[in-house]
């Protein structure tokens, strides 16, 4: 299932690039999140969801497509991680904090990996944002992760290390 999820996600996100220096292919983010989930004890469902976590939000893939290809359980984890794009961006961000405490263990681990990957990107291959926007993103990412149900200690330590690296490099 993991290989199928990886292949499906890479195809769904083909041609997309990350914000930031180097314009890296978007699937590098998915690989980072899947690796994070794997290293911190995620099961096959969590790892598949890590690969697929942005498909419904950022591609033409529907929840039904995921149910058909990967089953209801994987699709349900992805649904927990999918923002409602009908909402304004500020509201979507607010809802991530509000909804974080209710995440399943699998979704919490994927979300922690997602924020870790994103904060590393803001630090190491930053988008062309003012420093204040980068700092605000990291602060918001901390709010989301701090509101999640408990994740493995090593996962939280890796997240905190990413935040510390940002702060050390930015002087924040």
mmCIF file of C-alpha atoms in Angstrom:
data_model
loop_
_atom_site.group_PDB
_atom_site.id
_atom_site.type_symbol
_atom_site.label_atom_id
_atom_site.label_comp_id
_atom_site.label_asym_id
_atom_site.label_seq_id
_atom_site.Cartn_x
_atom_site.Cartn_y
_atom_site.Cartn_z
ATOM 1 C CA UNK A 1 0.000 0.000 0.000
ATOM 2 C CA UNK A 2 2.830 2.430 0.814
ATOM 3 C CA UNK A 3 4.420 2.068 -2.624
ATOM 4 C CA UNK A 4 1.032 2.546 -4.281
ATOM 5 C CA UNK A 5 0.392 5.656 -2.191
ATOM 6 C CA UNK A 6 3.823 7.039 -3.063
ATOM 7 C CA UNK A 7 3.349 6.429 -6.776
ATOM 8 C CA UNK A 8 -0.185 7.844 -6.723
ATOM 9 C CA UNK A 9 0.882 10.966 -4.801
ATOM 10 C CA UNK A 10 3.907 11.609 -7.013
ATOM 11 C CA UNK A 11 1.691 11.371 -10.096
ATOM 12 C CA UNK A 12 -1.054 13.559 -8.577
ATOM 13 C CA UNK A 13 1.459 16.270 -7.640
ATOM 14 C CA UNK A 14 3.500 16.016 -10.877
ATOM 15 C CA UNK A 15 4.646 19.442 -12.014
ATOM 16 C CA UNK A 16 4.005 21.128 -8.662
ATOM 17 C CA UNK A 17 6.925 22.841 -6.941
ATOM 18 C CA UNK A 18 7.658 23.978 -3.401
ATOM 19 C CA UNK A 19 7.756 27.642 -2.531
ATOM 20 C CA UNK A 20 11.284 28.710 -1.875
ATOM 21 C CA UNK A 21 14.821 28.630 -3.143
ATOM 22 C CA UNK A 22 15.586 25.956 -5.666
ATOM 23 C CA UNK A 23 11.957 25.387 -6.678
ATOM 24 C CA UNK A 24 12.157 21.787 -5.506
ATOM 25 C CA UNK A 25 9.537 19.336 -6.800
ATOM 26 C CA UNK A 26 6.584 19.187 -4.433
ATOM 27 C CA UNK A 27 6.923 15.461 -3.927
ATOM 28 C CA UNK A 28 10.129 16.049 -1.941
ATOM 29 C CA UNK A 29 7.874 17.414 0.816
ATOM 30 C CA UNK A 30 5.706 14.294 0.684
ATOM 31 C CA UNK A 31 8.806 12.087 0.916
ATOM 32 C CA UNK A 32 10.039 14.056 3.941
ATOM 33 C CA UNK A 33 6.703 13.667 5.725
ATOM 34 C CA UNK A 34 6.470 9.949 4.904
ATOM 35 C CA UNK A 35 10.043 9.421 6.128
ATOM 36 C CA UNK A 36 9.261 11.301 9.354
ATOM 37 C CA UNK A 37 6.172 9.156 9.976
ATOM 38 C CA UNK A 38 8.132 5.975 9.224
ATOM 39 C CA UNK A 39 11.008 6.898 11.560
ATOM 40 C CA UNK A 40 8.604 7.714 14.379
ATOM 41 C CA UNK A 41 6.673 4.458 14.306
ATOM 42 C CA UNK A 42 3.796 5.161 11.979
ATOM 43 C CA UNK A 43 2.027 2.095 10.653
ATOM 44 C CA UNK A 44 1.263 1.357 7.007
ATOM 45 C CA UNK A 45 -1.919 3.449 7.113
ATOM 46 C CA UNK A 46 -0.154 6.469 8.604
ATOM 47 C CA UNK A 47 2.711 6.226 6.101
ATOM 48 C CA UNK A 48 0.296 5.953 3.171
ATOM 49 C CA UNK A 49 -1.635 8.949 4.544
ATOM 50 C CA UNK A 50 1.639 10.882 4.815
ATOM 51 C CA UNK A 51 2.221 10.386 1.094
ATOM 52 C CA UNK A 52 -1.380 11.336 0.314
ATOM 53 C CA UNK A 53 -1.975 14.101 2.873
ATOM 54 C CA UNK A 54 -2.117 16.970 0.346
ATOM 55 C CA UNK A 55 -3.759 15.194 -2.598
ATOM 56 C CA UNK A 56 -7.360 16.219 -1.930
ATOM 57 C CA UNK A 57 -6.369 19.742 -0.926
ATOM 58 C CA UNK A 58 -3.925 20.494 -3.743
ATOM 59 C CA UNK A 59 -4.811 18.266 -6.716
ATOM 60 C CA UNK A 60 -7.839 16.989 -8.619
ATOM 61 C CA UNK A 61 -8.005 13.877 -6.398
ATOM 62 C CA UNK A 62 -11.232 13.488 -4.407
ATOM 63 C CA UNK A 63 -11.935 11.789 -1.094
ATOM 64 C CA UNK A 64 -13.865 9.171 -3.084
ATOM 65 C CA UNK A 65 -10.797 8.486 -5.230
ATOM 66 C CA UNK A 66 -8.805 7.754 -2.074
ATOM 67 C CA UNK A 67 -11.527 5.499 -0.656
ATOM 68 C CA UNK A 68 -11.631 3.539 -3.908
ATOM 69 C CA UNK A 69 -7.848 3.144 -4.190
ATOM 70 C CA UNK A 70 -6.705 2.945 -0.569
ATOM 71 C CA UNK A 71 -9.773 2.179 1.535
ATOM 72 C CA UNK A 72 -11.865 4.102 4.013
ATOM 73 C CA UNK A 73 -9.279 4.090 6.801
ATOM 74 C CA UNK A 74 -6.500 5.762 4.802
ATOM 75 C CA UNK A 75 -8.995 8.173 3.233
ATOM 76 C CA UNK A 76 -10.321 9.087 6.689
ATOM 77 C CA UNK A 77 -6.830 9.984 7.937
ATOM 78 C CA UNK A 78 -6.246 12.115 4.845
ATOM 79 C CA UNK A 79 -9.621 13.792 5.421
ATOM 80 C CA UNK A 80 -8.487 14.746 8.946
ATOM 81 C CA UNK A 81 -5.501 16.495 7.354
ATOM 82 C CA UNK A 82 -7.335 18.271 4.542
ATOM 83 C CA UNK A 83 -8.163 21.965 4.850
ATOM 84 C CA UNK A 84 -11.478 23.240 3.552
ATOM 85 C CA UNK A 85 -10.337 25.296 0.566
ATOM 86 C CA UNK A 86 -13.717 27.065 0.490
ATOM 87 C CA UNK A 87 -12.642 28.979 3.602
ATOM 88 C CA UNK A 88 -10.383 32.041 3.470
ATOM 89 C CA UNK A 89 -6.732 31.271 4.171
ATOM 90 C CA UNK A 90 -6.722 32.897 7.623
ATOM 91 C CA UNK A 91 -9.751 30.850 8.655
ATOM 92 C CA UNK A 92 -8.179 27.619 7.340
ATOM 93 C CA UNK A 93 -5.117 28.340 9.459
ATOM 94 C CA UNK A 94 -7.241 29.099 12.516
ATOM 95 C CA UNK A 95 -9.190 25.879 12.018
ATOM 96 C CA UNK A 96 -5.970 23.848 11.978
ATOM 97 C CA UNK A 97 -5.324 25.006 15.547
ATOM 98 C CA UNK A 98 -8.956 24.532 16.605
ATOM 99 C CA UNK A 99 -9.170 21.014 15.117
ATOM 100 C CA UNK A 100 -5.724 19.805 16.184
ATOM 101 C CA UNK A 101 -6.768 18.362 19.583
ATOM 102 C CA UNK A 102 -9.297 16.021 17.930
ATOM 103 C CA UNK A 103 -6.859 14.394 15.519
ATOM 104 C CA UNK A 104 -6.361 10.637 15.578
ATOM 105 C CA UNK A 105 -2.910 9.388 16.565
ATOM 106 C CA UNK A 106 -2.108 8.704 12.911
ATOM 107 C CA UNK A 107 -3.221 12.149 11.739
ATOM 108 C CA UNK A 108 -1.363 13.825 14.623
ATOM 109 C CA UNK A 109 1.885 12.119 13.619
ATOM 110 C CA UNK A 110 1.440 13.098 9.952
ATOM 111 C CA UNK A 111 0.561 16.688 10.938
ATOM 112 C CA UNK A 112 3.673 16.905 13.133
ATOM 113 C CA UNK A 113 5.773 15.632 10.215
ATOM 114 C CA UNK A 114 4.116 18.081 7.834
ATOM 115 C CA UNK A 115 4.860 21.056 10.072
ATOM 116 C CA UNK A 116 8.424 19.818 10.688
ATOM 117 C CA UNK A 117 9.036 19.579 6.939
ATOM 118 C CA UNK A 118 7.486 22.986 6.278
ATOM 119 C CA UNK A 119 9.478 24.727 9.016
ATOM 120 C CA UNK A 120 12.681 23.143 7.714
ATOM 121 C CA UNK A 121 11.826 24.470 4.262
ATOM 122 C CA UNK A 122 11.176 27.967 5.616
ATOM 123 C CA UNK A 123 14.595 27.741 7.296
ATOM 124 C CA UNK A 124 16.782 26.000 4.706
ATOM 125 C CA UNK A 125 15.174 26.881 1.354
ATOM 126 C CA UNK A 126 13.076 29.876 2.337
ATOM 127 C CA UNK A 127 10.290 31.314 0.247
ATOM 128 C CA UNK A 128 10.602 34.936 -0.794
ATOM 129 C CA UNK A 129 8.735 36.160 2.277
ATOM 130 C CA UNK A 130 9.592 38.968 4.680
ATOM 131 C CA UNK A 131 11.249 37.743 7.880
ATOM 132 C CA UNK A 132 8.138 38.618 9.888
ATOM 133 C CA UNK A 133 5.998 36.324 7.738
ATOM 134 C CA UNK A 134 8.461 33.447 8.160
ATOM 135 C CA UNK A 135 8.478 33.962 11.924
ATOM 136 C CA UNK A 136 4.685 34.113 12.001
ATOM 137 C CA UNK A 137 4.507 30.850 10.042
ATOM 138 C CA UNK A 138 6.785 29.119 12.557
ATOM 139 C CA UNK A 139 4.799 30.505 15.496
ATOM 140 C CA UNK A 140 1.559 29.257 13.942
ATOM 141 C CA UNK A 141 3.132 25.860 13.214
ATOM 142 C CA UNK A 142 4.040 25.611 16.908
ATOM 143 C CA UNK A 143 0.453 26.449 17.877
ATOM 144 C CA UNK A 144 -0.846 23.643 15.661
ATOM 145 C CA UNK A 145 1.644 21.040 16.886
ATOM 146 C CA UNK A 146 1.265 22.060 20.537
ATOM 147 C CA UNK A 147 -2.501 21.523 20.234
ATOM 148 C CA UNK A 148 -2.174 17.998 18.799
ATOM 149 C CA UNK A 149 -2.755 14.890 20.884
ATOM 150 C CA UNK A 150 0.540 13.393 22.075
ATOM 151 C CA UNK A 151 2.927 12.187 19.386
ATOM 152 C CA UNK A 152 5.998 10.019 19.984
ATOM 153 C CA UNK A 153 8.667 11.812 22.000
ATOM 154 C CA UNK A 154 11.195 11.532 19.176
ATOM 155 C CA UNK A 155 8.763 13.128 16.726
ATOM 156 C CA UNK A 156 8.212 16.072 19.049
ATOM 157 C CA UNK A 157 11.960 16.389 19.617
ATOM 158 C CA UNK A 158 12.547 16.510 15.856
ATOM 159 C CA UNK A 159 9.863 19.170 15.474
ATOM 160 C CA UNK A 160 11.387 21.238 18.299
ATOM 161 C CA UNK A 161 14.834 20.909 16.683
ATOM 162 C CA UNK A 162 13.450 22.294 13.402
ATOM 163 C CA UNK A 163 11.942 25.237 15.277
ATOM 164 C CA UNK A 164 15.194 25.831 17.178
ATOM 165 C CA UNK A 165 17.173 25.827 13.929
ATOM 166 C CA UNK A 166 14.816 28.426 12.451
ATOM 167 C CA UNK A 167 15.137 30.610 15.521
ATOM 168 C CA UNK A 168 18.924 30.294 15.615
ATOM 169 C CA UNK A 169 19.247 31.256 11.963
ATOM 170 C CA UNK A 170 16.721 34.066 12.094
ATOM 171 C CA UNK A 171 17.796 35.526 15.397
ATOM 172 C CA UNK A 172 14.208 35.077 16.607
#
